PDB file of C-alpha atoms in Angstrom:
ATOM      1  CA  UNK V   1      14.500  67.157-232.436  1.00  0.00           C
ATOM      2  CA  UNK V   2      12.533  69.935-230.512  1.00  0.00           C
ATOM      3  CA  UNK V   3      15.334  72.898-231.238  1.00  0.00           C
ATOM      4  CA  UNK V   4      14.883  71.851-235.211  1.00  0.00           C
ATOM      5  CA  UNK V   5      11.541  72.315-235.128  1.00  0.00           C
ATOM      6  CA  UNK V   6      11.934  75.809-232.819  1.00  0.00           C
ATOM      7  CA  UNK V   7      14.588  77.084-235.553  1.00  0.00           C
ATOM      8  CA  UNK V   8      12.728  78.760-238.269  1.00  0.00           C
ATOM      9  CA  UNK V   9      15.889  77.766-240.751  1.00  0.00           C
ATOM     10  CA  UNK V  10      14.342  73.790-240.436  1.00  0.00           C
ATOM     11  CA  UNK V  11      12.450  72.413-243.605  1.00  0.00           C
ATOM     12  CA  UNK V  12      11.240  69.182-242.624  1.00  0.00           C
ATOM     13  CA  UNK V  13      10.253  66.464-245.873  1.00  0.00           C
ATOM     14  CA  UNK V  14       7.883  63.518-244.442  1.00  0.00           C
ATOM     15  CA  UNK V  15       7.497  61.432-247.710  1.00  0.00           C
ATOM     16  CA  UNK V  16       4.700  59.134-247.988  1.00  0.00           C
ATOM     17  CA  UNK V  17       1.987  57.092-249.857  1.00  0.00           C
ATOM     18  CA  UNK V  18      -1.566  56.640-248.630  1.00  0.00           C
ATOM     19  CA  UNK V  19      -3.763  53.767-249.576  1.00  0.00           C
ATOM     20  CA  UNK V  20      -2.388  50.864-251.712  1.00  0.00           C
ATOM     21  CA  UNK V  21      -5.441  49.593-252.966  1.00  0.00           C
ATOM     22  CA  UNK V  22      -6.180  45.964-254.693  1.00  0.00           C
ATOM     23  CA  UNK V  23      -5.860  42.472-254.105  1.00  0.00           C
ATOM     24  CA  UNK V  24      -2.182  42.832-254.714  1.00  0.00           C
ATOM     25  CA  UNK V  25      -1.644  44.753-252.181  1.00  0.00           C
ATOM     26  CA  UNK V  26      -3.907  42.569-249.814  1.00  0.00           C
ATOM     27  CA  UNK V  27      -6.492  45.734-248.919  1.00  0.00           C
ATOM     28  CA  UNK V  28      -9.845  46.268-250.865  1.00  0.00           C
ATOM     29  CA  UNK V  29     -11.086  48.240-247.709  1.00  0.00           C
ATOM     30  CA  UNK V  30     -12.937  51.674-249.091  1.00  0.00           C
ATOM     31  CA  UNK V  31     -15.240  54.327-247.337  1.00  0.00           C
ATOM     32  CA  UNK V  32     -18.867  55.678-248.307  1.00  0.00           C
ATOM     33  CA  UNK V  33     -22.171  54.430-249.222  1.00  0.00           C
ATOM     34  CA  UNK V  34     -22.205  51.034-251.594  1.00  0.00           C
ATOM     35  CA  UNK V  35     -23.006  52.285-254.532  1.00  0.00           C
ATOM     36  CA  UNK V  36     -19.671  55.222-254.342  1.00  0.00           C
ATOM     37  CA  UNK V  37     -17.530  54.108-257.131  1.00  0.00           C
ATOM     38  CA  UNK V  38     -14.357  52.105-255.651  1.00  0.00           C
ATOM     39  CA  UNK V  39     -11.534  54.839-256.437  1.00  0.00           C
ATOM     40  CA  UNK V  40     -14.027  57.677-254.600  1.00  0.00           C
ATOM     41  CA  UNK V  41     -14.405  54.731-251.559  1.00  0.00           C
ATOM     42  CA  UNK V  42     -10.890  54.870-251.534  1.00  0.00           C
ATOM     43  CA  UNK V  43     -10.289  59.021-251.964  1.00  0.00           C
ATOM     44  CA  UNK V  44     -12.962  59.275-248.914  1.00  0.00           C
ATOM     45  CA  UNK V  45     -10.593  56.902-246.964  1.00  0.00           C
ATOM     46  CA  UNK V  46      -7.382  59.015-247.634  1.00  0.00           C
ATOM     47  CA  UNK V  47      -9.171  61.665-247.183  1.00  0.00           C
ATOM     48  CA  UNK V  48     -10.248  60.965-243.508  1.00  0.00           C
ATOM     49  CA  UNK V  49      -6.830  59.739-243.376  1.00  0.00           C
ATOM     50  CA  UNK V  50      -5.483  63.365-243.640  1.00  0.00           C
ATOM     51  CA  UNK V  51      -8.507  65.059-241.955  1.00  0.00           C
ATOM     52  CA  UNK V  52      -6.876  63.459-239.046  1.00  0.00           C
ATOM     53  CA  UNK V  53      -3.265  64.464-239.715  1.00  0.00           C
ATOM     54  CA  UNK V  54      -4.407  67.824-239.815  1.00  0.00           C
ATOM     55  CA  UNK V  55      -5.611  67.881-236.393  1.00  0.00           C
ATOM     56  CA  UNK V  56      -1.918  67.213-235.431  1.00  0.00           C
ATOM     57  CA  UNK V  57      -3.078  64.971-232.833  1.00  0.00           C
ATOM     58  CA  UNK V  58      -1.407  61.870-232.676  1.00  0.00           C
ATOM     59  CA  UNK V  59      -3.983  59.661-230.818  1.00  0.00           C
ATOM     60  CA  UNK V  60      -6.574  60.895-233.531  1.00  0.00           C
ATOM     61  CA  UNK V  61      -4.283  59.515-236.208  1.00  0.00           C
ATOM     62  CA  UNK V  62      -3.343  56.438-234.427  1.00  0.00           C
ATOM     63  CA  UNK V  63      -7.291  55.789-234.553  1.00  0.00           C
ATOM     64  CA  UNK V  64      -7.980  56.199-237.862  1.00  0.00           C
ATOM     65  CA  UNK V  65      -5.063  53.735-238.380  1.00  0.00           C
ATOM     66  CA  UNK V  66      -6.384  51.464-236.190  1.00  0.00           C
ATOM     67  CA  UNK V  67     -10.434  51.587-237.795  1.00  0.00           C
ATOM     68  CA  UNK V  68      -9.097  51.210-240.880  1.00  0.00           C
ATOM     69  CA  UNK V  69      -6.052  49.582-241.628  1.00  0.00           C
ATOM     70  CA  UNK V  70      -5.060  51.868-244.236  1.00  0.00           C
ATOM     71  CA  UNK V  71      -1.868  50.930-245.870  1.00  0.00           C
ATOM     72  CA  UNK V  72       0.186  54.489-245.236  1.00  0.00           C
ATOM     73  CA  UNK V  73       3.868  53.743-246.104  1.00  0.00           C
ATOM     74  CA  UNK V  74       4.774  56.456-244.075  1.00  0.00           C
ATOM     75  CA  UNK V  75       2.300  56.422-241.028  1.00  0.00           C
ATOM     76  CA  UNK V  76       5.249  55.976-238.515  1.00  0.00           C
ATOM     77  CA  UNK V  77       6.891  59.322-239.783  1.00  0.00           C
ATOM     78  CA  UNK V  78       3.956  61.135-239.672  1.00  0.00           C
ATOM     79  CA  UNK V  79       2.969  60.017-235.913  1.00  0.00           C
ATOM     80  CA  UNK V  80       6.717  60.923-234.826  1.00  0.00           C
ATOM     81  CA  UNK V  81       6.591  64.603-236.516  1.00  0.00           C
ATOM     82  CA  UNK V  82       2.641  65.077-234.987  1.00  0.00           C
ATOM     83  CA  UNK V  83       3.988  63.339-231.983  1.00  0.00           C
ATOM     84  CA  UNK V  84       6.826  66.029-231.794  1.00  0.00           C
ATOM     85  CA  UNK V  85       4.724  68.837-232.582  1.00  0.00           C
ATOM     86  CA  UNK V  86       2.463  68.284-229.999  1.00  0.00           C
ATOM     87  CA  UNK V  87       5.633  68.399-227.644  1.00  0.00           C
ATOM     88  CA  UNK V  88       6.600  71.497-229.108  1.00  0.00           C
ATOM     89  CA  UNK V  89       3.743  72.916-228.524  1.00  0.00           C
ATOM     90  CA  UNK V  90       3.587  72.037-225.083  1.00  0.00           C
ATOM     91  CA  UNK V  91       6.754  73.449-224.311  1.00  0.00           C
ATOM     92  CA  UNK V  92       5.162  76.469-225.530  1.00  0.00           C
ATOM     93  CA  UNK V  93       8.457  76.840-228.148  1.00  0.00           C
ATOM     94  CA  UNK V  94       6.103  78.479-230.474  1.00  0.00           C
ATOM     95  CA  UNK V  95       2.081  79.816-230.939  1.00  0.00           C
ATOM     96  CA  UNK V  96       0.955  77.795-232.887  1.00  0.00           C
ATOM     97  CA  UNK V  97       1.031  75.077-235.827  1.00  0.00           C
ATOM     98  CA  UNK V  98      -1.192  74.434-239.392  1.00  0.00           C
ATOM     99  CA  UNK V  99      -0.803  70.978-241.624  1.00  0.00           C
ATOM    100  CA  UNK V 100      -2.799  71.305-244.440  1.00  0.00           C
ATOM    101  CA  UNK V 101      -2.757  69.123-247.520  1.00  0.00           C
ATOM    102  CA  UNK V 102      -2.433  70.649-250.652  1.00  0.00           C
ATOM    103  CA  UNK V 103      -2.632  67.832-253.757  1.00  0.00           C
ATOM    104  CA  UNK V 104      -4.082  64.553-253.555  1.00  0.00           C
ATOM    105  CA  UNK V 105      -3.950  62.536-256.280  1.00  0.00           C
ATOM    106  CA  UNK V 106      -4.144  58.429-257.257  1.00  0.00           C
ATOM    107  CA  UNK V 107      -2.076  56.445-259.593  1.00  0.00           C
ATOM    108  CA  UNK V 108      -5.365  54.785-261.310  1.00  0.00           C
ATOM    109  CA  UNK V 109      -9.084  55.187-260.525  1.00  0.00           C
ATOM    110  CA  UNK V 110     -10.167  51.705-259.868  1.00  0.00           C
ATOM    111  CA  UNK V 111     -13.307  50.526-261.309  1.00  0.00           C
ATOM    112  CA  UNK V 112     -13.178  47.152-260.854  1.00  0.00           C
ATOM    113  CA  UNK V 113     -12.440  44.569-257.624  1.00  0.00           C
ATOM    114  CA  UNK V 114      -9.519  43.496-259.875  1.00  0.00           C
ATOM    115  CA  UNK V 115      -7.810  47.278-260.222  1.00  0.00           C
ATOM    116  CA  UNK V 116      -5.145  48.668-258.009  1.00  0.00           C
ATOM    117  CA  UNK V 117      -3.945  51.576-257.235  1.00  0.00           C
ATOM    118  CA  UNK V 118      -1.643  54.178-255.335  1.00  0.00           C
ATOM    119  CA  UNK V 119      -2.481  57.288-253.076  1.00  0.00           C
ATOM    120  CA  UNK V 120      -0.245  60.526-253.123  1.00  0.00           C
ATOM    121  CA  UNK V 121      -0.492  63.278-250.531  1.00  0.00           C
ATOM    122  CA  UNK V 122       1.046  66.383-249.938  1.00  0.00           C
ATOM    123  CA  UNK V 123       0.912  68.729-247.052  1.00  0.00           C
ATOM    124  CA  UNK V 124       2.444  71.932-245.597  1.00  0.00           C
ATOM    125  CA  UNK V 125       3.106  72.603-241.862  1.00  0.00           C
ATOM    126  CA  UNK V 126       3.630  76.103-240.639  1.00  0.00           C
ATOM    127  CA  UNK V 127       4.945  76.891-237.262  1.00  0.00           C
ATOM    128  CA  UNK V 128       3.927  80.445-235.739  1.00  0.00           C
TER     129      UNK V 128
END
């Protein structure tokens, strides 16, 4: 894995969805104040969901997981690529690294205790 990432010819694609929200999906957990409205509880969660990917630490990640349950699809492909970008920065392959997300965006903006809905999230990683 570590010489893919060192080869500047790589493009990587980690797919995933963030927070599946609603009774049908067995999580109604949310973030903020009471009064927030449900799909901004929700875009607060995701959002300290990537604030943590974007530290590229693993453990960081692994914590938010573990406070908050959060229903990311993909949260064991995103801990192996931060897990081997930490390594590949250790091995001092390369300067330095940058995740940012780019586009967030939610299949429905629940209202309601009854609505559901779907995170997206998109992100870029540079290696330098």
């Amino acid at each position: 894995f570590q010489p893919l990432l060192a080869d500047p010819g790589t493009v990587f694609v980690v797919s995933s969805d963030f927070c599946h929200w609603g009774s049908r999906f067995r999580y109604c957990h949310t973030e903020g104040p009471p009064d927030l409205p449900i799909w901004r509880g929700i875009q607060t969660l995701d959002r300290m969901g990537m604030d943590a990917i974007e530290t590229l630490d693993p453990t960081v990640f692994e914590s938010y997981l573990k406070k908050t349950q959060n229903t990311i699809c993909g949260r064991r492909p995103i801990l192996l690529l931060l897990c081997a970008i930490e390594r590949h920065l250790e091995l001092g392959t390369s300067g330095e690294a940058t995740l940012k997300f780019l586009d967030y965006s939610q299949s429905s903006q629940c209202v309601r205790r009854s609505d559901s809905s779907v995170s997206y999230g998109s992100a870029s990683l540079t290696l330098g």
